[in-house]
XYZ file of C-alpha atoms in Angstrom:
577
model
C 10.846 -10.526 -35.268
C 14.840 -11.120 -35.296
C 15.139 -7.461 -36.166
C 13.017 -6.508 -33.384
C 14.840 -8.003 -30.618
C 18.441 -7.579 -31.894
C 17.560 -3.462 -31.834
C 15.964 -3.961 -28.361
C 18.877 -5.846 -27.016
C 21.245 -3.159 -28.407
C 18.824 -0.374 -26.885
C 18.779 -1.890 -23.772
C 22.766 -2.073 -22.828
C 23.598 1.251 -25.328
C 21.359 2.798 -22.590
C 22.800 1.231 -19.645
C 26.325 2.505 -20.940
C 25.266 5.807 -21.319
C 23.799 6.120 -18.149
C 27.127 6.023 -16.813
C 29.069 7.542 -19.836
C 29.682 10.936 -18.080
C 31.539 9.366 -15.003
C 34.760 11.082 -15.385
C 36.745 8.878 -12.780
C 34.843 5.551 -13.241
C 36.687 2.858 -14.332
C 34.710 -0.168 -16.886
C 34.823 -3.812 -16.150
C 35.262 -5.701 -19.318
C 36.070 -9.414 -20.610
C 39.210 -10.869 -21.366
C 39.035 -12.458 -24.823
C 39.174 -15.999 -23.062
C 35.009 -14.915 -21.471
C 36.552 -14.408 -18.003
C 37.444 -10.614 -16.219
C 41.094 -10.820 -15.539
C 42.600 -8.594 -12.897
C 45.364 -7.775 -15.224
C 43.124 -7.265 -18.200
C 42.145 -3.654 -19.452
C 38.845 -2.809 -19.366
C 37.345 -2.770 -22.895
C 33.733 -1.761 -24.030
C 31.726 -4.215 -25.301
C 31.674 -2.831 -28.814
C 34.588 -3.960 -29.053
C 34.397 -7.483 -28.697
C 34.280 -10.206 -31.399
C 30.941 -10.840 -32.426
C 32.229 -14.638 -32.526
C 33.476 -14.534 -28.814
C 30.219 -12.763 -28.001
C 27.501 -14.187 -30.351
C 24.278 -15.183 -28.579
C 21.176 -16.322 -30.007
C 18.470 -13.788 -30.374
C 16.374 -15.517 -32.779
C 12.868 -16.300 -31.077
C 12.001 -19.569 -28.947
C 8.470 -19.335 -30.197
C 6.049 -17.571 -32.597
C 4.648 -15.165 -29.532
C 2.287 -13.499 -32.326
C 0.416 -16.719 -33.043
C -2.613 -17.723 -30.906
C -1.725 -21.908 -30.791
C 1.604 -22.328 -30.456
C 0.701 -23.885 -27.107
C 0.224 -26.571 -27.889
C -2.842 -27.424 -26.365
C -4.294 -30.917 -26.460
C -7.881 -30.953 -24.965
C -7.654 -34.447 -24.218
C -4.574 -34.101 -22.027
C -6.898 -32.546 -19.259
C -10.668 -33.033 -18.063
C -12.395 -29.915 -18.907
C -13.972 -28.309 -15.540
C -17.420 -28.620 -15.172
C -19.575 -25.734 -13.850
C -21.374 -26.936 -11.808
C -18.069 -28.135 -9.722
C -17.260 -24.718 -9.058
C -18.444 -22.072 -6.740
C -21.337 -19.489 -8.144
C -20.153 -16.222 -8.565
C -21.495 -13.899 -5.758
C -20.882 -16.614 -3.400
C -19.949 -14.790 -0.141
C -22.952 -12.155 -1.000
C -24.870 -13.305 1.835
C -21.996 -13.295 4.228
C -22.253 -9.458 4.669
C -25.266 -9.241 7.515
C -28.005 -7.341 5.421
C -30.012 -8.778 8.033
C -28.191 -7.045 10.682
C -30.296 -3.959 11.081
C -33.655 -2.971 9.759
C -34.095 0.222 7.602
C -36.573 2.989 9.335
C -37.641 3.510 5.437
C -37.722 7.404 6.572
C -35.698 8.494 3.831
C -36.690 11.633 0.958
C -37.954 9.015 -1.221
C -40.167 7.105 0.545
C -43.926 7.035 -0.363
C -45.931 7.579 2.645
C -49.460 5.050 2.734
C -51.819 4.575 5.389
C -51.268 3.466 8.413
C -48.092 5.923 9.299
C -47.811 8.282 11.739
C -47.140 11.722 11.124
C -46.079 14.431 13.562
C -47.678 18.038 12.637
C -46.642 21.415 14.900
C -48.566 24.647 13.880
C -47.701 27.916 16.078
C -48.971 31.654 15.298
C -52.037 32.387 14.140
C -52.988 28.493 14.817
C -51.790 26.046 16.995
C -51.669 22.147 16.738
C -49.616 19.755 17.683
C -50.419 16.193 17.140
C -49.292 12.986 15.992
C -52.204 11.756 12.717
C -52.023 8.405 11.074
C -52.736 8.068 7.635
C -56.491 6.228 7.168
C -57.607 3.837 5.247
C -58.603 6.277 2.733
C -54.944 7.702 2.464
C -55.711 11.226 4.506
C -54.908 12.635 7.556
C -57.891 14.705 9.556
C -56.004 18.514 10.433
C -57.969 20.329 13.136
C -60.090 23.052 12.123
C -58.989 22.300 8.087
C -60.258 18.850 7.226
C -59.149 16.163 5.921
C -55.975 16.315 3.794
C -54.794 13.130 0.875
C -51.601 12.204 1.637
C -51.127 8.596 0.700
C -48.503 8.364 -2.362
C -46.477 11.322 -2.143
C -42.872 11.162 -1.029
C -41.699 12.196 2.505
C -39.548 14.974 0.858
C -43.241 16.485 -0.137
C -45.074 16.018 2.891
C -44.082 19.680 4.534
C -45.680 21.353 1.421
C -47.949 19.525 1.366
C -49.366 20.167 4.713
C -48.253 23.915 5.138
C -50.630 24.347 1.579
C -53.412 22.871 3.243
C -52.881 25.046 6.014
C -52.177 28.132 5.020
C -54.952 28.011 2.306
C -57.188 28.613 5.355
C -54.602 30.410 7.425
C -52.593 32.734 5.491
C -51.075 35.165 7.753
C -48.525 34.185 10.742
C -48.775 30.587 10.312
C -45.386 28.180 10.657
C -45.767 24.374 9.953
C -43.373 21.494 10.610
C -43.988 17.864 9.600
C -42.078 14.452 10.548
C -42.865 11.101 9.637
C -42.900 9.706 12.326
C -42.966 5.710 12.024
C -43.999 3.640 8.874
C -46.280 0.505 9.380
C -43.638 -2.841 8.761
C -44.576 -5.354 6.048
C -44.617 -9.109 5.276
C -42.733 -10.001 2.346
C -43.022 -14.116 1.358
C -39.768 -15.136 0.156
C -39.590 -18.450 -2.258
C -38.112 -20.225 -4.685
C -34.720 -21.744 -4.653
C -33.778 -20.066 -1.248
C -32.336 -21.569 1.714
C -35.187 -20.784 4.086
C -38.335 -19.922 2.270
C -40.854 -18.082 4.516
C -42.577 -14.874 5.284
C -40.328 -12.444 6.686
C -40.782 -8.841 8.441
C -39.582 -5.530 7.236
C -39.949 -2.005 6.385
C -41.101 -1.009 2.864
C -38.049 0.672 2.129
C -35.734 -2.380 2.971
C -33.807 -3.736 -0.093
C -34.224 -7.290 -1.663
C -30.927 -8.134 0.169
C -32.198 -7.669 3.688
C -35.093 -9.775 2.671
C -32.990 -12.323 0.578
C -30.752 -12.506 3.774
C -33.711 -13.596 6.174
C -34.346 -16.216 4.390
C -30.703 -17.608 4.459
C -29.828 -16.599 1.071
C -29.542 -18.513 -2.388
C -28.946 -21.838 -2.847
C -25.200 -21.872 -4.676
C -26.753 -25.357 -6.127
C -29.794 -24.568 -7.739
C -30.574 -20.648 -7.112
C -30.429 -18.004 -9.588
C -28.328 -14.732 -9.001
C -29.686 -12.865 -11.987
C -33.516 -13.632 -11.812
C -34.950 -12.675 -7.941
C -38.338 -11.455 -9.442
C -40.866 -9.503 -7.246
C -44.692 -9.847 -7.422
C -46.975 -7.430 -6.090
C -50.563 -10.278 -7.155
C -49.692 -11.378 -10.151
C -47.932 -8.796 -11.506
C -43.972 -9.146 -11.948
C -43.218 -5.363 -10.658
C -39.491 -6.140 -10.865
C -36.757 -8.500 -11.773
C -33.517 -8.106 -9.869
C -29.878 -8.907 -11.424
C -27.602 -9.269 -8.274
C -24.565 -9.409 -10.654
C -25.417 -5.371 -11.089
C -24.629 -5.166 -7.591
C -21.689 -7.485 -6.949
C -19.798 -5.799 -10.198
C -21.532 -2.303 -10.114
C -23.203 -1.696 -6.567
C -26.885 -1.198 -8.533
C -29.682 -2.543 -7.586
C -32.944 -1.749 -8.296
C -34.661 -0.223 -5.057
C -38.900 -0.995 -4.869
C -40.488 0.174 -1.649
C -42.167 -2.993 -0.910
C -46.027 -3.646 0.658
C -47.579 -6.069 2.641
C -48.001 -9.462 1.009
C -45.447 -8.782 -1.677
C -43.695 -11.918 -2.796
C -39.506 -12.357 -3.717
C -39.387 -15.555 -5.956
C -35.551 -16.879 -6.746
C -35.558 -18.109 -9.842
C -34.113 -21.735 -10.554
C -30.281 -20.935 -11.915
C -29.831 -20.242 -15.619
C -26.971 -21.874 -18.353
C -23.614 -21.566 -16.974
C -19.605 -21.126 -17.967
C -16.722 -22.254 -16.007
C -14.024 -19.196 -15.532
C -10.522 -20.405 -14.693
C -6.902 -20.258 -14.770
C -5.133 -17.077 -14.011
C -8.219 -15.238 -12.359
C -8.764 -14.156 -9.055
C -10.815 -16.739 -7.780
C -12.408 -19.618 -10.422
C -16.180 -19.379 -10.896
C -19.108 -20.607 -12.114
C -20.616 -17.827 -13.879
C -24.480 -17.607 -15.330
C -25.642 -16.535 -18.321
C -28.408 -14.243 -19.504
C -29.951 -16.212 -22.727
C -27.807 -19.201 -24.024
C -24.578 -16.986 -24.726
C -21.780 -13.911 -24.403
C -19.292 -12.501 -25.905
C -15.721 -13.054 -25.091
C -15.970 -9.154 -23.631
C -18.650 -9.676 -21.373
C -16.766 -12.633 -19.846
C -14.178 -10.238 -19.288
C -15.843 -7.935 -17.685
C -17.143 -10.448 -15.394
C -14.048 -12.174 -14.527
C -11.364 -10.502 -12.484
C -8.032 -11.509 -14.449
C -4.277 -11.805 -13.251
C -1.752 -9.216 -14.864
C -0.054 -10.576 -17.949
C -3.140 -12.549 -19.138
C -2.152 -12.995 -22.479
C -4.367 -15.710 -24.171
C -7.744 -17.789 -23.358
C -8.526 -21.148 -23.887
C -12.029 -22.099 -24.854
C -13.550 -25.812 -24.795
C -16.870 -26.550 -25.144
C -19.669 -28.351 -27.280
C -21.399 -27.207 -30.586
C -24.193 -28.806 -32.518
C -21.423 -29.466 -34.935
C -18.999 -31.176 -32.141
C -16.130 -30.187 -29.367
C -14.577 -27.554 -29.958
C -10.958 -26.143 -28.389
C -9.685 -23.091 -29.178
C -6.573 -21.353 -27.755
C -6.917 -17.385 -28.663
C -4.950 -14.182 -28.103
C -6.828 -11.921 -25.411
C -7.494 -9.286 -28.110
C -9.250 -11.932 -30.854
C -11.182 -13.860 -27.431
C -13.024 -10.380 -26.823
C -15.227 -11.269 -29.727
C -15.568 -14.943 -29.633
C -18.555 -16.209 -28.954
C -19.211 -18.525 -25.119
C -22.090 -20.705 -24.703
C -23.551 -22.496 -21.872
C -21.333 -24.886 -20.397
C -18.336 -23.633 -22.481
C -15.144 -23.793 -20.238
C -12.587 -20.426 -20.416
C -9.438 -20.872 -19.313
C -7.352 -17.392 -18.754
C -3.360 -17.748 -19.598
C -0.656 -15.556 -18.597
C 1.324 -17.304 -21.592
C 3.560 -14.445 -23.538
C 7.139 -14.423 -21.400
C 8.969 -11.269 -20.658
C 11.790 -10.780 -22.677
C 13.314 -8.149 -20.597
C 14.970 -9.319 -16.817
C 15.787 -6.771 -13.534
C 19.102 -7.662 -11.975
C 20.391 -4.988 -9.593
C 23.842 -3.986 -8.685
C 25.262 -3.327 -5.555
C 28.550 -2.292 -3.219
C 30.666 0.089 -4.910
C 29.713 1.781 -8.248
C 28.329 4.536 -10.321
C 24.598 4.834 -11.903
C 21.637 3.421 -10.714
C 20.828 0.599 -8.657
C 18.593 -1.890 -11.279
C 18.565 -2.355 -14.770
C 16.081 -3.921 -17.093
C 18.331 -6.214 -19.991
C 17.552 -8.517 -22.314
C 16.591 -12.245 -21.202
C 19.565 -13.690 -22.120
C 22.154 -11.140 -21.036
C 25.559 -12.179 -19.618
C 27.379 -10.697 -16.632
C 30.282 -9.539 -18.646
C 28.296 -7.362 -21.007
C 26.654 -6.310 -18.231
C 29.789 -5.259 -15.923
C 30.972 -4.364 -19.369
C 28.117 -1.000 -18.881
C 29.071 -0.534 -15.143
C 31.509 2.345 -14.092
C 32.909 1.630 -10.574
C 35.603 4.080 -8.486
C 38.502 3.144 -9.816
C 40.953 2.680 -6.675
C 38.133 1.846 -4.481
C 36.623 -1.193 -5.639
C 37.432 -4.888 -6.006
C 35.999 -5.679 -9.182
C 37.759 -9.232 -9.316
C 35.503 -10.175 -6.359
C 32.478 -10.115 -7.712
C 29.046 -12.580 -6.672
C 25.432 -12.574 -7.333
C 22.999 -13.298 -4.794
C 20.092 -15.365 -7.087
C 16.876 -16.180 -5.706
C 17.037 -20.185 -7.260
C 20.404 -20.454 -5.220
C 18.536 -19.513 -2.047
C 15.846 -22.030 -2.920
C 18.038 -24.488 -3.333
C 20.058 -23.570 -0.014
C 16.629 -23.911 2.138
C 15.763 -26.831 0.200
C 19.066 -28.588 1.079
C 19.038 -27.252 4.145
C 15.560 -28.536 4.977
C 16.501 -31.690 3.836
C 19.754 -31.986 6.287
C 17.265 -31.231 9.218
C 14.645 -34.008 7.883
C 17.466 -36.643 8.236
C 19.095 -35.470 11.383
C 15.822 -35.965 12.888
C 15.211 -39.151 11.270
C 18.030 -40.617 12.256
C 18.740 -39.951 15.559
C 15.089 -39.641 17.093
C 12.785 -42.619 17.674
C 15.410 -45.160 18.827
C 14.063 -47.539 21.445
C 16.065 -47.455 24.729
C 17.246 -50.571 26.102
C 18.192 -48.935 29.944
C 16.880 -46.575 31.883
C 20.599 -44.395 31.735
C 20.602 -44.966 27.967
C 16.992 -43.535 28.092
C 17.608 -40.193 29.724
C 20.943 -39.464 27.698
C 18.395 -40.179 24.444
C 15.995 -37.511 26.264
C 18.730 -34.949 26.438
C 20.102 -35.932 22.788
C 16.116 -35.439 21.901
C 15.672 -32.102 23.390
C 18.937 -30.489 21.981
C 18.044 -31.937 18.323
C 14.717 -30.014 18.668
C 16.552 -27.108 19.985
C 18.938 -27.497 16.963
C 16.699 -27.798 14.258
C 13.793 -24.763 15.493
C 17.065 -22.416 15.353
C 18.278 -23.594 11.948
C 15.007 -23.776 10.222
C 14.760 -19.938 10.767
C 17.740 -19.073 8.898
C 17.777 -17.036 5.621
C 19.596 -18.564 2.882
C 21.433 -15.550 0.757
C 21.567 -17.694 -2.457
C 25.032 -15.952 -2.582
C 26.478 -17.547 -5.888
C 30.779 -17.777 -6.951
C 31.677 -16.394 -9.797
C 34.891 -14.934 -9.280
C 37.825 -16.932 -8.719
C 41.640 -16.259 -8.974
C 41.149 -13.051 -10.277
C 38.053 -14.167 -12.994
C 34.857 -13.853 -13.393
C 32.496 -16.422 -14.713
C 30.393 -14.997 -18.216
C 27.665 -16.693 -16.679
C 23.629 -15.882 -18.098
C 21.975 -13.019 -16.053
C 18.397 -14.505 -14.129
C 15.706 -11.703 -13.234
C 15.891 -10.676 -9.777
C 20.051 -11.202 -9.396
C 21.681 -9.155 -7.502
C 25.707 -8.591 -8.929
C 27.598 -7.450 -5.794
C 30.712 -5.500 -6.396
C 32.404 -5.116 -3.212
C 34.602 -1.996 -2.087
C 37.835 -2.281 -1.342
C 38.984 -2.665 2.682
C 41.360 -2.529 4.978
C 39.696 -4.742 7.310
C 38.834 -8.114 9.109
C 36.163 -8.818 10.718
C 35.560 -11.825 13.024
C 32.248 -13.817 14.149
C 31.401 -16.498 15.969
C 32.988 -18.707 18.865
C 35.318 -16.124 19.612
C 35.852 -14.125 23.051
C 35.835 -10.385 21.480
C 34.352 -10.619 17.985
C 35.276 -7.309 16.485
C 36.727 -5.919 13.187
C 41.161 -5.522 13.170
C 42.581 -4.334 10.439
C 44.293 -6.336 7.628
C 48.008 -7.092 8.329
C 49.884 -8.964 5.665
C 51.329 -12.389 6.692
C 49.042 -12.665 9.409
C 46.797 -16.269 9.398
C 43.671 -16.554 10.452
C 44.471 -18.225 13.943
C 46.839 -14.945 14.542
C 43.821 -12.868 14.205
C 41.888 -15.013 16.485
C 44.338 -14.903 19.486
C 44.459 -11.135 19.094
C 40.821 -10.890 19.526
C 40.991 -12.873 22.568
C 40.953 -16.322 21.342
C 38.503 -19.236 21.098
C 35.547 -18.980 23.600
C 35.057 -22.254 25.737
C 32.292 -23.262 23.299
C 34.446 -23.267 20.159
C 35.066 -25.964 17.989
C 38.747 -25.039 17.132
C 38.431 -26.945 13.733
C 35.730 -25.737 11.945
C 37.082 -21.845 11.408
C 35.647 -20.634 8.555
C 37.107 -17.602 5.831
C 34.844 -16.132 3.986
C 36.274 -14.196 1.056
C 34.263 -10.932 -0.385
C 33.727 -13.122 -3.961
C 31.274 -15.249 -1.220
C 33.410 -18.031 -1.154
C 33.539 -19.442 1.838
C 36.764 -21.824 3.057
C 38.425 -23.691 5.760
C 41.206 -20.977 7.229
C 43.828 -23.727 6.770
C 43.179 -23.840 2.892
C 43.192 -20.216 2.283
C 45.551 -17.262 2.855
C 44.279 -14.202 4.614
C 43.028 -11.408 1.927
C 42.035 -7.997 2.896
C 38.189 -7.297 3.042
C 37.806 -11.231 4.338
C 35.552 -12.840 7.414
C 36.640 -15.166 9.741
C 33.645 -17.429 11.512
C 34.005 -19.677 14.305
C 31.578 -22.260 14.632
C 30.784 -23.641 17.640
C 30.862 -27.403 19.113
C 28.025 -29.735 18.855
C 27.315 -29.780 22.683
C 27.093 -33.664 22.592
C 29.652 -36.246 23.292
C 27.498 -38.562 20.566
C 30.019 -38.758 17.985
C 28.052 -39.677 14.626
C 25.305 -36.759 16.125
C 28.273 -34.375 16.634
C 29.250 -34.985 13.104
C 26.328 -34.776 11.597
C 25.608 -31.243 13.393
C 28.676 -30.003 12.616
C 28.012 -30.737 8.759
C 24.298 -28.468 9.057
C 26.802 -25.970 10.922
C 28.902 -25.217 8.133
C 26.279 -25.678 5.764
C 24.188 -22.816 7.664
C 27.126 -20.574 7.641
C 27.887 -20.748 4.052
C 24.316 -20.034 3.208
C 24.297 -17.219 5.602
C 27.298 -16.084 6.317
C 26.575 -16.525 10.181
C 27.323 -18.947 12.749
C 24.248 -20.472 14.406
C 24.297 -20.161 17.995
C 23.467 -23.289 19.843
């Protein structure tokens, strides 16, 4: 297993160098021997690197070919009972079978007395008359006699009746048949139904339509798998409605008066859940499955990687924790629990790379790859990028940001709404402070964290662990500033040596009246992002002028002007108020 993911590891990066081996002006970023980038380091190829500055740990975390390393204690957790879940084929009924009855003039249906059929004759004979089917099963033709009918399909009828016909008229004789109308039946439906009753229909309806009238199955008691049908006493069919919820078959009977739908009372069950589509109470056919034919029931999550089964035996409990492949041919019994498990991790991650560079844009690595092996197999443009600025944009840094963020909101609102007022001027100036603390916190709850994360710093760069989903940012060199914010003409000016931040401010304009002249903001093209007193001007850098806290509440001003900055170095923007 050590082999294995020592030669996949090597595959992976050998591959991501190559990929950009046949660059013939790129330029590789590589580690100084102390695990930071230095600007005045050459670039070296990772090959060449100590295996003791480099060394990292492939052996593996857990024995993924094993079915138990879980582990799983069946006590630590209540196993689910069935009959606490929802039946599968709950939302069946939901679909309005009831919404329109069938004609039942389709090919197949058998025509019986008591239908109407149209019959046109021109030529040598002429008729044109609308016959029901008797009692007997004929119709009477004019001039012929009577004809038997009753039993044959509606696709045979015209033969039928041009035959008949034409036996006695051979010559010049055309014939055209419709069914007109079928007679509508009573079908009781009963059993463990919501509404049992006698409902009307056409003999070619399905069970659904009748099922439907009567409210559907109870999801308590009712069975999905046995709706017989009785025609007397005779069972003339038994209906599996999982057939049609997994397959879309169901068995068809052309149905007669009297005819009675029973729902069955609901057989032995298994709980289905974990990573599934939906949990489910499943029923069984007989007192057990297979492992595949709970499989094929169950609509599973990508990744499902092992199953959990609980349940009782004559011999005891039992709790087993099985590979997918080795579950297929286990055997479930009623009341068993099976728990699905996407439980094998990925040992590959995607981080994509972005700004200025050669190759493609993503790259699948080993779990535990670093950002300096990783620049390491990145060619950039040699004089056109700033490879000592380099950030990642992670998706647990943006979490974080919102969380923090949300949490800064919470206690701004906490703290300055709800206090009693004690005059009727200290009321209304609490009314104002109320509505621009509402107005505050609906603009900076829709902000967009960038989970923009340092790593570069006075020329280095952090050899920091790769997370799947980064995104390593390596930013082109510039010759320009640009400016945001609080300021009368925000615009980009190019980079002048020497110049401060301020100077760059009054040449845009200066401050607009809404400024707060303290908080200016630089943010660097690493990500960092700094008071413009505490940092000197660098080309490529952003200068962000927050504005004032419209308030002359000082704690509230404060404590606005703290969610400010925190806004704009999670975004990168300042929030307009």
């Amino acid at each position: 297993m050590k082999r294995l993911s020592v030669t996949f590891r090597a595959m992976c990066l050998v591959a991501v160098a190559c990929l950009n081996a046949n660059f013939a002006h790129g330029q590789d970023i590589g580690l100084s021997s102390g695990g930071l980038l230095g600007s005045d380091q050459p670039a070296q190829a990772m090959t060449s690197q100590s295996d003791e500055t480099n060394s990292i740990e492939t052996s593996p975390r857990a024995d993924w070919d094993s079915g138990t390393y879980g582990p799983v204690d069946p006590r630590a957790q209540a196993m689910v009972d069935p009959d606490t879940l929802p039946p599968f084929g709950e939302n069946l009924f939901s679909g309005g079978f009831r919404g329109m009855m069938a004609d039942g003039l389709n090919p197949d249906y058998l025509i019986k007395p008591g239908d109407q059929i149209t019959i046109r004759v021109w030529g040598g004979v002429e008729i044109d008359r609308v016959l029901a089917v008797d009692a007997q099963g004929n119709i009477f033709l004019p001039r012929i006699g009577p004809l038997q009918v009753q039993g044959i399909s509606n696709a045979q009828l015209n033969a039928r009746v041009r035959g008949a016909i034409q036996s006695v008229y051979p010559e010049n004789v055309s014939v055209y048949t419709n069914l007109q109308g079928v007679q509508p039946v009573g079908v009781f439906v009963t059993g463990y139904v919501m509404n049992p009753g006698r409902y009307s229909g056409t003999p070619n309806d399905s069970v659904l339509y009748f099922l439907d009238q009567a409210g559907g199955i109870d999801q308590a008691l009712g069975s999905y798998r046995q709706v017989v049908i009785k025609r007397g006493n005779q069972v003339i069919n038994v209906v599996d409605l999982y057939n049609f919820l997994i397959n879309g078959d169901i068995a068809r009977p052309q149905f007669r008066d009297g005819d009675t739908i029973v729902v069955e009372e609901r057989g032995p069950a298994i709980s289905v859940v974990g990573d599934v589509q939906k949990n489910y109470r499943y029923e069984l056919v007989g007192e057990a499955l297979t492992g595949q034919d709970v499989i094929n029931l169950a609509r599973l999550k990508s990744g499902v990687s092992h199953v959990l089964l609980r349940g009782s035996r004559p011999s005891g409990p039992i709790s087993r924790y099985l590979p997918l492949a080795e579950f297929r041919g286990a055997e479930v019994r009623r009341g068993d629990e099976v728990l699905f498990s996407a439980d094998q991790r990925d040992e590959t991650i995607v981080v994509q790379v972005e700004g200025s560079y050669y190759g493609p844009s993503r790259y699948a690595l080993p779990r535990d790859a670093r950002l300096g092996e990783f620049l390491n197999a990145i060619s950039v443009p040699q004089e056109m990028t700033s490879y000592q600025d380099v950030s990642i944009r992670r998706i647990s840094v943006a979490e974080q940001q919102a969380s923090s963020l949300k949490d800064s909101l919470r206690r701004l609102e906490t703290t300055y709404l709800g206090y009693p007022a004690r005059t009727a001027k200290e009321g209304e100036i609490q009314v104002r402070q109320a509505e621009l603390i509402e107005r505050f916190v609906k603009k900076a709850s829709q902000v967009k964290p960038t989970g923009r994360l340092v790593v570069a710093r006075d020329g280095n760069v952090a050899d920091i662990r790769l997370q799947d989903g980064d995104i390593v940012t390596i930013p082109e060199n510039t010759d320009s500033i640009l400016l945001s914010g609080e300021i009368i003409i925000p615009q980009a000016m190019v980079y002048t040596p020497g110049m401060s931040a301020l100077d760059y401010i009054r040449q845009a304009g200066g401050f607009t009246p809404r400024a707060d002249e303290d908080q200016v903001l630089v943010v660097h093209r690493n990500g960092a992002v700094i008071q413009a007193g505490q940092t000197r001007m660098r080309a490529g850098d952003e200068i962000i002028v927050l504005p004032a806290a419209p308030t002359s509440n000082i704690e509230l001003a404060s404590a606005i002007t703290q969610i400010l900055f925190q806004v704009a170095v999670a975004t990168r923007v300042a929030l307009d108020l």
